[in-house]
mmCIF file of C-alpha atoms in Angstrom:
data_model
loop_
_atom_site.group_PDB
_atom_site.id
_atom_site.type_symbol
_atom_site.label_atom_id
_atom_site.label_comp_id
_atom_site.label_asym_id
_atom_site.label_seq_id
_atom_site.Cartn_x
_atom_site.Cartn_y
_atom_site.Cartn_z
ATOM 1 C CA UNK A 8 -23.763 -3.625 28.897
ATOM 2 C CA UNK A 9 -24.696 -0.912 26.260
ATOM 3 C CA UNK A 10 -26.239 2.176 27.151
ATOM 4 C CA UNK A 11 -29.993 2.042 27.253
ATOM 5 C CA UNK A 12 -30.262 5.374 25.733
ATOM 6 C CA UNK A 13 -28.615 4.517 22.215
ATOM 7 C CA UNK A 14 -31.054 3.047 19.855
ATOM 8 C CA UNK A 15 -29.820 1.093 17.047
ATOM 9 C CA UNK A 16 -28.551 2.568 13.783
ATOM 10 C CA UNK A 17 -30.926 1.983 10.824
ATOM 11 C CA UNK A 18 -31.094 3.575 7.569
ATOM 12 C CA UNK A 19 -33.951 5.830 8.916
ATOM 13 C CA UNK A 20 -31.844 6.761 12.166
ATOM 14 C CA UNK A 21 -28.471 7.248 10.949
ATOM 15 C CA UNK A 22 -28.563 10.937 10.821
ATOM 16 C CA UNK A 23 -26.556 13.853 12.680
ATOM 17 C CA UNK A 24 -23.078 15.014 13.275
ATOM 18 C CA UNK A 25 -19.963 12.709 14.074
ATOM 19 C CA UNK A 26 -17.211 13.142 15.057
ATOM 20 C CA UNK A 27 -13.789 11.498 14.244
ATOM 21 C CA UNK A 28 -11.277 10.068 16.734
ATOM 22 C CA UNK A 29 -8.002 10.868 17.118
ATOM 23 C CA UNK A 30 -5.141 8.785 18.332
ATOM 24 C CA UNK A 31 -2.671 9.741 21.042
ATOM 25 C CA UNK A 32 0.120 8.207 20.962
ATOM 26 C CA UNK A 33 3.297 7.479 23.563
ATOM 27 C CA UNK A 34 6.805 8.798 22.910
ATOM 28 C CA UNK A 35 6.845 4.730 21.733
ATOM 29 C CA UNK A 36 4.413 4.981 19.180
ATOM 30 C CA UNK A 37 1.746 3.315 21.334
ATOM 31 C CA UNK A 38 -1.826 4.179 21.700
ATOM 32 C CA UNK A 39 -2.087 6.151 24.684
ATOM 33 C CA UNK A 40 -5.180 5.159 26.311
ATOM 34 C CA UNK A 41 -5.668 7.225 29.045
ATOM 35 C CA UNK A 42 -5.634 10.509 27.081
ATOM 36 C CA UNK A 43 -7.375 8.594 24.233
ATOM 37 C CA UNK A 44 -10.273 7.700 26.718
ATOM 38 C CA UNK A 45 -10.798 11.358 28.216
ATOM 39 C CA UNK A 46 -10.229 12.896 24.408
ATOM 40 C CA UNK A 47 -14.046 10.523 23.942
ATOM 41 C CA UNK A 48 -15.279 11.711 27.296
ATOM 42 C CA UNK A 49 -14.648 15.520 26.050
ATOM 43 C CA UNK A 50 -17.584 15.242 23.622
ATOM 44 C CA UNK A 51 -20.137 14.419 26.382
ATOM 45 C CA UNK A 52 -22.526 17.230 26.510
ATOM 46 C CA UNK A 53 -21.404 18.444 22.824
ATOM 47 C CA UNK A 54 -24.527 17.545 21.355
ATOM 48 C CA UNK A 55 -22.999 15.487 18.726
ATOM 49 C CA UNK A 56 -24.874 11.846 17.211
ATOM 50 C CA UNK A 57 -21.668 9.535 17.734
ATOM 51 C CA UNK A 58 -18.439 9.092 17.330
ATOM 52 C CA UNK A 59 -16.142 6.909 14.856
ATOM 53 C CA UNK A 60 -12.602 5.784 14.754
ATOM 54 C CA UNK A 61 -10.060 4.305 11.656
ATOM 55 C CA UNK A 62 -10.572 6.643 8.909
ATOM 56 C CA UNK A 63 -7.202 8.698 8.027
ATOM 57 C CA UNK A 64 -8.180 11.353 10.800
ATOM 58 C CA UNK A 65 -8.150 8.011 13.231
ATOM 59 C CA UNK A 66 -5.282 6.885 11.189
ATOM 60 C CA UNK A 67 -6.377 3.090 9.977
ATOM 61 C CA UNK A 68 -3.452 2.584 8.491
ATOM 62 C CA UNK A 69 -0.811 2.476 11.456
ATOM 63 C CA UNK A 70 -2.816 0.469 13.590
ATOM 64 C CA UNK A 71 -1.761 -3.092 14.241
ATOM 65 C CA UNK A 72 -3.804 -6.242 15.476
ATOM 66 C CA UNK A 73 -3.094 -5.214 18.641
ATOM 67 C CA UNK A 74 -3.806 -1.476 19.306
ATOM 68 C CA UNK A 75 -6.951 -1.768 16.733
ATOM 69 C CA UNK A 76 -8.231 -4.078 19.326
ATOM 70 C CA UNK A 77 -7.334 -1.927 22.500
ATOM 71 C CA UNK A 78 -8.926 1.159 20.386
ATOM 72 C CA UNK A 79 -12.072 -0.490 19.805
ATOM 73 C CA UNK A 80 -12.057 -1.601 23.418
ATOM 74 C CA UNK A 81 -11.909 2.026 24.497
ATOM 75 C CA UNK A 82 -13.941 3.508 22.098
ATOM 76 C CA UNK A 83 -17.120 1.140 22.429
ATOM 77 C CA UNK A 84 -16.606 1.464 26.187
ATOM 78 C CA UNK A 85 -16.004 5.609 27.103
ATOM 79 C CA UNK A 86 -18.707 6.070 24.279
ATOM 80 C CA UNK A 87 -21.212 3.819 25.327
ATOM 81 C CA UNK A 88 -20.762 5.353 28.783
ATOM 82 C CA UNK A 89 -21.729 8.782 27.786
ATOM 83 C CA UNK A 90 -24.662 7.627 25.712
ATOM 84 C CA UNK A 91 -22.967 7.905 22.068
ATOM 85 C CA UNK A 92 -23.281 5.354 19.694
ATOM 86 C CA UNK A 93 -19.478 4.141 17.620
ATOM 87 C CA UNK A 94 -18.617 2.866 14.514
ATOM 88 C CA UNK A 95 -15.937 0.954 14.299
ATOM 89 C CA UNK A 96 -13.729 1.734 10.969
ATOM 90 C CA UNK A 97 -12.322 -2.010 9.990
ATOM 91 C CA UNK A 98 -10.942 -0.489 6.674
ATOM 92 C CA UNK A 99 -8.083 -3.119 4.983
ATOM 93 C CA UNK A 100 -6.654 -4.215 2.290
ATOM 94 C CA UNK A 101 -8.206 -7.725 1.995
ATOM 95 C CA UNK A 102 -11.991 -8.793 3.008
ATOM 96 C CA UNK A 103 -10.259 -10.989 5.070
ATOM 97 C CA UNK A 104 -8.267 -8.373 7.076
ATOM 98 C CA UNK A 105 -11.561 -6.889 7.323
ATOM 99 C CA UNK A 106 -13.606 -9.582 8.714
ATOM 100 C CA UNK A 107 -10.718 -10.544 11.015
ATOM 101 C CA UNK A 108 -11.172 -7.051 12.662
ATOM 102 C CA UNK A 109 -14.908 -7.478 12.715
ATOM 103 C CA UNK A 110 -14.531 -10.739 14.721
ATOM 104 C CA UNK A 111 -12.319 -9.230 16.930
ATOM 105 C CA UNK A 112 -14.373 -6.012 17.680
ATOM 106 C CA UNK A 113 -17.730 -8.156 18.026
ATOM 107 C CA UNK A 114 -17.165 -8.729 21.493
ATOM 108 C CA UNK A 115 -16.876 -4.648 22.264
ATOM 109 C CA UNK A 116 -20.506 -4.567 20.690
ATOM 110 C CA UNK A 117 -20.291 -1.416 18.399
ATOM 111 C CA UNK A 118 -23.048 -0.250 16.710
ATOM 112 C CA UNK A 119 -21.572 -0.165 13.041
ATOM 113 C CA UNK A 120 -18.955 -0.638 11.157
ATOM 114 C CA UNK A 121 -17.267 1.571 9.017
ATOM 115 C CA UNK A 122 -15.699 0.178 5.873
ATOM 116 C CA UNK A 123 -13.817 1.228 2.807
ATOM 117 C CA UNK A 124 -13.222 -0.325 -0.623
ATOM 118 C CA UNK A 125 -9.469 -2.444 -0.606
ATOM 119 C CA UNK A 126 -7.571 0.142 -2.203
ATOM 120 C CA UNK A 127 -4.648 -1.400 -3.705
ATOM 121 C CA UNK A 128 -6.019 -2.484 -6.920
ATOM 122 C CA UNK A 129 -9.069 -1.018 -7.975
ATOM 123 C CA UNK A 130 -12.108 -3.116 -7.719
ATOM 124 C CA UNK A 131 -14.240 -4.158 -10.756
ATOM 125 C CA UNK A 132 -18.130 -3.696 -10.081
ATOM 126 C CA UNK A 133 -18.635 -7.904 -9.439
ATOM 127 C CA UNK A 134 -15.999 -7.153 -6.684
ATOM 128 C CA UNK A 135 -17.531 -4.546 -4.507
ATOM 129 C CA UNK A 136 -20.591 -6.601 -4.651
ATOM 130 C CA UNK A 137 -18.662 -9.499 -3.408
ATOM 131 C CA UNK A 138 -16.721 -7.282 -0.457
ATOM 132 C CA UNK A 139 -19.443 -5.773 0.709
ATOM 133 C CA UNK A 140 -21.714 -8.819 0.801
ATOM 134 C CA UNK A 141 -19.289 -11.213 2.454
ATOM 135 C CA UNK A 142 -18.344 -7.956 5.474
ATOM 136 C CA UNK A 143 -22.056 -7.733 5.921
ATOM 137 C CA UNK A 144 -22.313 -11.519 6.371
ATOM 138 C CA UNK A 145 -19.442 -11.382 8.834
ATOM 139 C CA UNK A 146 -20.493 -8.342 10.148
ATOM 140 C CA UNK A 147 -24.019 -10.257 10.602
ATOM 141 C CA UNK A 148 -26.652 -8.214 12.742
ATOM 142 C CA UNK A 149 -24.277 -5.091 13.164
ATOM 143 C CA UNK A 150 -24.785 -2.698 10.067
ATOM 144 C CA UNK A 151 -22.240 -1.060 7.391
ATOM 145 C CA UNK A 152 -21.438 2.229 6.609
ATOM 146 C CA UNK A 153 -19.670 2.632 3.484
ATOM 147 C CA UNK A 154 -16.655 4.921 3.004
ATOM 148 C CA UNK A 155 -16.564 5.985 -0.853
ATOM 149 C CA UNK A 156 -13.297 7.953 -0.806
ATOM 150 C CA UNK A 157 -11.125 8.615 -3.784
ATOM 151 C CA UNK A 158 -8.379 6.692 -2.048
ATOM 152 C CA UNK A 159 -10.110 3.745 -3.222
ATOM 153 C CA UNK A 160 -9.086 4.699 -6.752
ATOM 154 C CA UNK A 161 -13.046 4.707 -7.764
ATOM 155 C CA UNK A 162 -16.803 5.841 -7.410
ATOM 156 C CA UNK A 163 -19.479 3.821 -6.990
ATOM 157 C CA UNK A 164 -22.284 4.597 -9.855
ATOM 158 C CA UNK A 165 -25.653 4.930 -8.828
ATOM 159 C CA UNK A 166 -27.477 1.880 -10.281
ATOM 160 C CA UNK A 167 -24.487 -0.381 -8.379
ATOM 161 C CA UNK A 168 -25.568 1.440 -5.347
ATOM 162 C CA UNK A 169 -28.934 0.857 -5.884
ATOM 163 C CA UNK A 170 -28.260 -3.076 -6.370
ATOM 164 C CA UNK A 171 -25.923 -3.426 -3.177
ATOM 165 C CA UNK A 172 -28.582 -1.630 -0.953
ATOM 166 C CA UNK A 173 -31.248 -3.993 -2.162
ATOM 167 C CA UNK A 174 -28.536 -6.805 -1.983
ATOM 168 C CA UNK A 175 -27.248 -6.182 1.741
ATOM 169 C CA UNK A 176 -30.334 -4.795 4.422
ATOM 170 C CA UNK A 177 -27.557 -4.210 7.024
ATOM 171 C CA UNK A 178 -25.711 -1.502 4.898
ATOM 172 C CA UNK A 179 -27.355 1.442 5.642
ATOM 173 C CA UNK A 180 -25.464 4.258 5.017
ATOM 174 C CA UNK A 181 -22.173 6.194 3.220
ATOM 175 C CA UNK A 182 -19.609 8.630 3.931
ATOM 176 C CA UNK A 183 -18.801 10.460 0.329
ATOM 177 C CA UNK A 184 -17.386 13.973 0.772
ATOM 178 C CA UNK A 185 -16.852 14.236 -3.002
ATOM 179 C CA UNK A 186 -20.426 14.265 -3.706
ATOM 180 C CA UNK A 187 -22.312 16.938 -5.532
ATOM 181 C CA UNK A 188 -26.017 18.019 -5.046
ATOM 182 C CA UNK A 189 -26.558 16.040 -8.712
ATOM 183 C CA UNK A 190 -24.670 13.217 -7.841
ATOM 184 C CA UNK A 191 -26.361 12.906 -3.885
ATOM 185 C CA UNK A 192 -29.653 12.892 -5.705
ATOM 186 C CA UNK A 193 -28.953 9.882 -8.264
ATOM 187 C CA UNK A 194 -27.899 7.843 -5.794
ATOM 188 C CA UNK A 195 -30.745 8.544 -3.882
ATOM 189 C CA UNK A 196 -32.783 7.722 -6.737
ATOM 190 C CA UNK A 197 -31.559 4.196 -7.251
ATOM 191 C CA UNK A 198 -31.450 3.665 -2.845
ATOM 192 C CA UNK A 199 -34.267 6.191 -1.208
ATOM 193 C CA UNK A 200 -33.626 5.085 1.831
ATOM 194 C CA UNK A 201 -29.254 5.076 1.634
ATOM 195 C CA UNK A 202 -27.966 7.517 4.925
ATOM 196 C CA UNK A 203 -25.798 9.632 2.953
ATOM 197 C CA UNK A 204 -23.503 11.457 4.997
ATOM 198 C CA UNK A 205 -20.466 14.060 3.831
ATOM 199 C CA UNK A 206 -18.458 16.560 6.131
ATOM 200 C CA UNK A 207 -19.392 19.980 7.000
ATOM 201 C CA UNK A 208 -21.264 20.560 4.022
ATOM 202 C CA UNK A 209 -24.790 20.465 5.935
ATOM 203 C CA UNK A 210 -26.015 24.011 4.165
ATOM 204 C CA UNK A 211 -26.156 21.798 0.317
ATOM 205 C CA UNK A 212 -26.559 18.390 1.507
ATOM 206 C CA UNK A 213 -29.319 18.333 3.916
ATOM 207 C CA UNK A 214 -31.957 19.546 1.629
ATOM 208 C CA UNK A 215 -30.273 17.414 -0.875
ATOM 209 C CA UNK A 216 -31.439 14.275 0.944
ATOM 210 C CA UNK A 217 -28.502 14.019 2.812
ATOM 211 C CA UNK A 218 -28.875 12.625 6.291
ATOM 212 C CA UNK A 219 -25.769 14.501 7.977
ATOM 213 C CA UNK A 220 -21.930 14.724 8.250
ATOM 214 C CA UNK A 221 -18.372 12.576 9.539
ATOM 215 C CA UNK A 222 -16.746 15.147 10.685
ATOM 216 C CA UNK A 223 -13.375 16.668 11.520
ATOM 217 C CA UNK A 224 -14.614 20.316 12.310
ATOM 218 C CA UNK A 225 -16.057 19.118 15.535
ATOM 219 C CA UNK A 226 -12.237 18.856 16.973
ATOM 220 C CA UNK A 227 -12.120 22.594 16.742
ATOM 221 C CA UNK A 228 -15.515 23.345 18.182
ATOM 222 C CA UNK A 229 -18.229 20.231 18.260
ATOM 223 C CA UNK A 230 -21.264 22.726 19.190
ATOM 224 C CA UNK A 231 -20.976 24.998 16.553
ATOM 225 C CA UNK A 232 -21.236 22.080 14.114
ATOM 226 C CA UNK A 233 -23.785 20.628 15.672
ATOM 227 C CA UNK A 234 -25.497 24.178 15.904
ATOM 228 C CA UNK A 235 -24.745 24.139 11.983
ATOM 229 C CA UNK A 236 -26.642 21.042 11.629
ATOM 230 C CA UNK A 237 -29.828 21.017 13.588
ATOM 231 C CA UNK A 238 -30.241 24.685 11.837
ATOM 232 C CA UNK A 239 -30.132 23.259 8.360
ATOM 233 C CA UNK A 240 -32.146 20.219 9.597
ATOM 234 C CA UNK A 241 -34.906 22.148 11.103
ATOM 235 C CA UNK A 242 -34.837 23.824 6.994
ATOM 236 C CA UNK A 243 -33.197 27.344 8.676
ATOM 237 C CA UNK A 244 -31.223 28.205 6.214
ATOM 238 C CA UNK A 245 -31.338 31.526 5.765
ATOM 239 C CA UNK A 246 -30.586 31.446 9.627
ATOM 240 C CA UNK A 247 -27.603 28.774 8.802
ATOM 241 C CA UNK A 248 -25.821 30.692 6.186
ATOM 242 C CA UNK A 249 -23.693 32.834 8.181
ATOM 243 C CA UNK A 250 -22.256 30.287 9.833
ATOM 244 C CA UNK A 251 -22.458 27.609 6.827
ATOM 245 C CA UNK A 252 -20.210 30.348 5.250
ATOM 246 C CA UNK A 253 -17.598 30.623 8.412
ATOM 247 C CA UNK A 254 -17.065 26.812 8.524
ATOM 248 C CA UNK A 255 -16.518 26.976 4.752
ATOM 249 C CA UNK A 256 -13.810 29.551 5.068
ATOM 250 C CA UNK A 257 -11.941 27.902 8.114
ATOM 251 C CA UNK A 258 -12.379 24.975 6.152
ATOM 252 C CA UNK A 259 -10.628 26.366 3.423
ATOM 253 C CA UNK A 260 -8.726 29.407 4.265
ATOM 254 C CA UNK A 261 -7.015 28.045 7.664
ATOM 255 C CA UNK A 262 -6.520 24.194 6.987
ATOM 256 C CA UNK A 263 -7.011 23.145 3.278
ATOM 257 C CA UNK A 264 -3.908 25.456 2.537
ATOM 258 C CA UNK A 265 -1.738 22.869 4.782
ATOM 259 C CA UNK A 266 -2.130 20.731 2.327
ATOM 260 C CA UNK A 267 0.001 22.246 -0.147
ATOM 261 C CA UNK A 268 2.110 23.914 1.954
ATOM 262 C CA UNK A 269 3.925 22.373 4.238
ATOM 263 C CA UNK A 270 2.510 20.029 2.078
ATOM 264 C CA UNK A 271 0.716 17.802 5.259
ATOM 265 C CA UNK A 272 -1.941 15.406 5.154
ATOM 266 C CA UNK A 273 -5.652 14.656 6.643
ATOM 267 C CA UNK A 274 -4.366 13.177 9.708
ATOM 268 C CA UNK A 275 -1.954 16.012 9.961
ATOM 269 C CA UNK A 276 -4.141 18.495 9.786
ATOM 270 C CA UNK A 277 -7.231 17.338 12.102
ATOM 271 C CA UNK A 278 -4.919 16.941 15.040
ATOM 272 C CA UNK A 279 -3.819 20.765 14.189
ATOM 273 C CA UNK A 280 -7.639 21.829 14.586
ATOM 274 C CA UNK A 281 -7.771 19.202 17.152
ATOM 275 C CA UNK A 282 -4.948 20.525 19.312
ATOM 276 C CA UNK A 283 -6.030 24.417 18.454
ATOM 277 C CA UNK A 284 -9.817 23.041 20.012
ATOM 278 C CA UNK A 285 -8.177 22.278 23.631
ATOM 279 C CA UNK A 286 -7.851 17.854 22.377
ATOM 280 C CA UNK A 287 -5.083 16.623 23.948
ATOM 281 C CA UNK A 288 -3.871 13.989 21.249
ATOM 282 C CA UNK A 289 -1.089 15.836 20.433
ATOM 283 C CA UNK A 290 0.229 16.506 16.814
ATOM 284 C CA UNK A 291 2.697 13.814 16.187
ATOM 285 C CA UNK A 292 1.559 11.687 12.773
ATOM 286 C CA UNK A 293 2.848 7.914 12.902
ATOM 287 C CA UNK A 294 5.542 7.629 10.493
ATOM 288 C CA UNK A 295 6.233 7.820 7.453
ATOM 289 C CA UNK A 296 3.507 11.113 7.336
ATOM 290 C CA UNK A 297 4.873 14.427 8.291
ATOM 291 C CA UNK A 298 3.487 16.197 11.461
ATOM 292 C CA UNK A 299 2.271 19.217 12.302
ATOM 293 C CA UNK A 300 3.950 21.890 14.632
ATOM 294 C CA UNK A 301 2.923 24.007 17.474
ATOM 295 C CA UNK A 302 3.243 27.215 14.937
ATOM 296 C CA UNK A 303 0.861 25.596 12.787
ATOM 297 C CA UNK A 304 -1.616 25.455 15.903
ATOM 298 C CA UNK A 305 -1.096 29.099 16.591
ATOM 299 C CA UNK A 306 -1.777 29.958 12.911
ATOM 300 C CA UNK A 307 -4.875 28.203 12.844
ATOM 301 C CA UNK A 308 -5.642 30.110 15.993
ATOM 302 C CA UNK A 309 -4.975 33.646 14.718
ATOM 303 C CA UNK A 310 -6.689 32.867 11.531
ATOM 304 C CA UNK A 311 -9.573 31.740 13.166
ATOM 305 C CA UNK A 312 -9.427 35.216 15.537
ATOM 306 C CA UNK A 313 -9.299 37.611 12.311
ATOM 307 C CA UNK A 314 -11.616 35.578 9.790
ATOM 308 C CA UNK A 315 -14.252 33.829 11.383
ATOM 309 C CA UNK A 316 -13.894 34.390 15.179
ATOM 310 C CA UNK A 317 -17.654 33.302 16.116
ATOM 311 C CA UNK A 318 -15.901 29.789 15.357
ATOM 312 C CA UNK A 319 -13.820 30.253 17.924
ATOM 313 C CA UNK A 320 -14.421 27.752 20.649
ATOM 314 C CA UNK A 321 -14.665 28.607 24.679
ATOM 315 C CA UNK A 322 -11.655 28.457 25.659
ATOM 316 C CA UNK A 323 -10.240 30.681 23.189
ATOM 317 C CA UNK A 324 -12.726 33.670 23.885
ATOM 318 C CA UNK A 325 -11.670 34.443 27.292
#
């Protein structure tokens, strides 16, 4: 039975921090579930809005039929029991893929799903209408959030926005990380009441219209993003730029840099920050994606200690 305490997700209530999930996985390339359970029971008490899994932090893309369903499983469960609400990233290639994994995750009740455009070919306008109005259908009481990522080899344009939230009541929010101020406030111009969520970027969003943030920050240290947050929420900004700033340099003075060199990716570099947070999901990537090494953790670390050590979380300041 769900927890009592989480109230359903509507376009109004979608708001807050989340946090991604992170896979462990067995010397065998299996889901670990025992660590993966306790690394959802860490963010008890963090004061974060939910969690989320699939995305490339939760790595979508090496997860067969199999461990998709044993991740949902856990997830809905260990989340539900510390009074966080999931979504459920169901992100394919086909609409069928996707409702296939919706079907299968039903039973686990979570309280959204998270979807992405199919990203092999990119999709004409008549075909994003027609994916996301067959998942919602599938999907049928549970709502959609919407992943616009540039993976998906496109944007979605304001007025097409505007038509798929009039279209589809269940789809009630989007994760866009690309998004300007300009562009946040179009698209809230053609769908008011659209939960538009980005990453850490709380200090410009928020009084952009923006609703709140998936994020991958939290894996370092969840309260002071959610300390971030509720100051920018409660319109304390002058009190929220200091720390707006810090997470803006760790951002991109400790991890972005990985990027180019040693040249790792998203997945990569969240269990880094992960591992560097006290997460015990260790740093291996599922093949073919290059990992990240313990020296990487320790430079993240020192960084962190010289540039922006009020980021530093608890177990790092003793």
């Amino acid at each position: 039975m769900k927890n009592p305490r989480i109230k359903p997700l509507t376009r109004k209530s979608l708001s807050g921090v989340w946090s991604a999930l992170i896979l462990p996985w067995t010397a065998k390339d299996t889901l670990d579930a025992k660590r993966f359970a306790k690394e959802i029971r860490d963010y008890a008490g963090t004061g974060i809005s939910g969690v989320y899994t699939g995305g490339t932090t939760g790595e979508f893309y090496a997860q067969d039929d199999a461990t998709f369903i044993k991740v949902t499983e856990i997830a809905c469960r260990e989340a539900h029991a510390i009074g966080l609400p999931v979504q459920i990233g169901v992100s394919a290639l086909s609409t069928l893929t996707v409702i296939q994994r919706i079907k299968a995750a039903k039973k686990f009740k979570p309280d959204a799903y998270q979807i992405a455009l199919p990203f092999w070919l990119e999709l004409k306008d008549d075909e994003v209408k027609r994916f996301v109005t067959e998942v919602a259908a599938a999907a049928g009481k549970t709502p959609i959030v919407l992943y616009v990522t540039g993976r998906s080899k496109r944007k979605i344009a304001p007025k097409l926005m505007g038509e798929l939230v009039r279209a589809v009541p269940t789809f009630i929010g989007t994760k866009d990380t690309g998004l300007d101020t300009a562009g946040l406030k179009a698209i809230l111009k053609a769908a008011p009441d659209l939960a538009i969520f980005g990453g850490e970027d709380f200090y410009t969003r928020l009084p952009a219209g923006g609703k709140g943030g998936y994020c991958s920050v939290t894996g370092f240290n969840a309260p002071k993003i959610v300390e971030l947050y509720n100051l920018c929420a409660a319109g304390r900004l002058e009190e929220a730029k200091p720390l707006a700033d810090a997470v803006h340099n760790f951002l991109y003075g400790a991890l972005v840099p990985m990027v180019k060199k040693p040249g790792l990716w998203d997945s990569a570099i969240d269990r880094i920050q992960r591992v560097a947070g006290g997460g015990d999901v260790g740093l291996r990537c599922q093949s073919p994606y290059l990992s990240g090494t313990e020296a990487d953790v320790k430079r993240v670390i020192a960084w962190c200690r010289k540039h922006t050590p009020e980021l530093l979380p608890a177990h790092l300041q003793r």
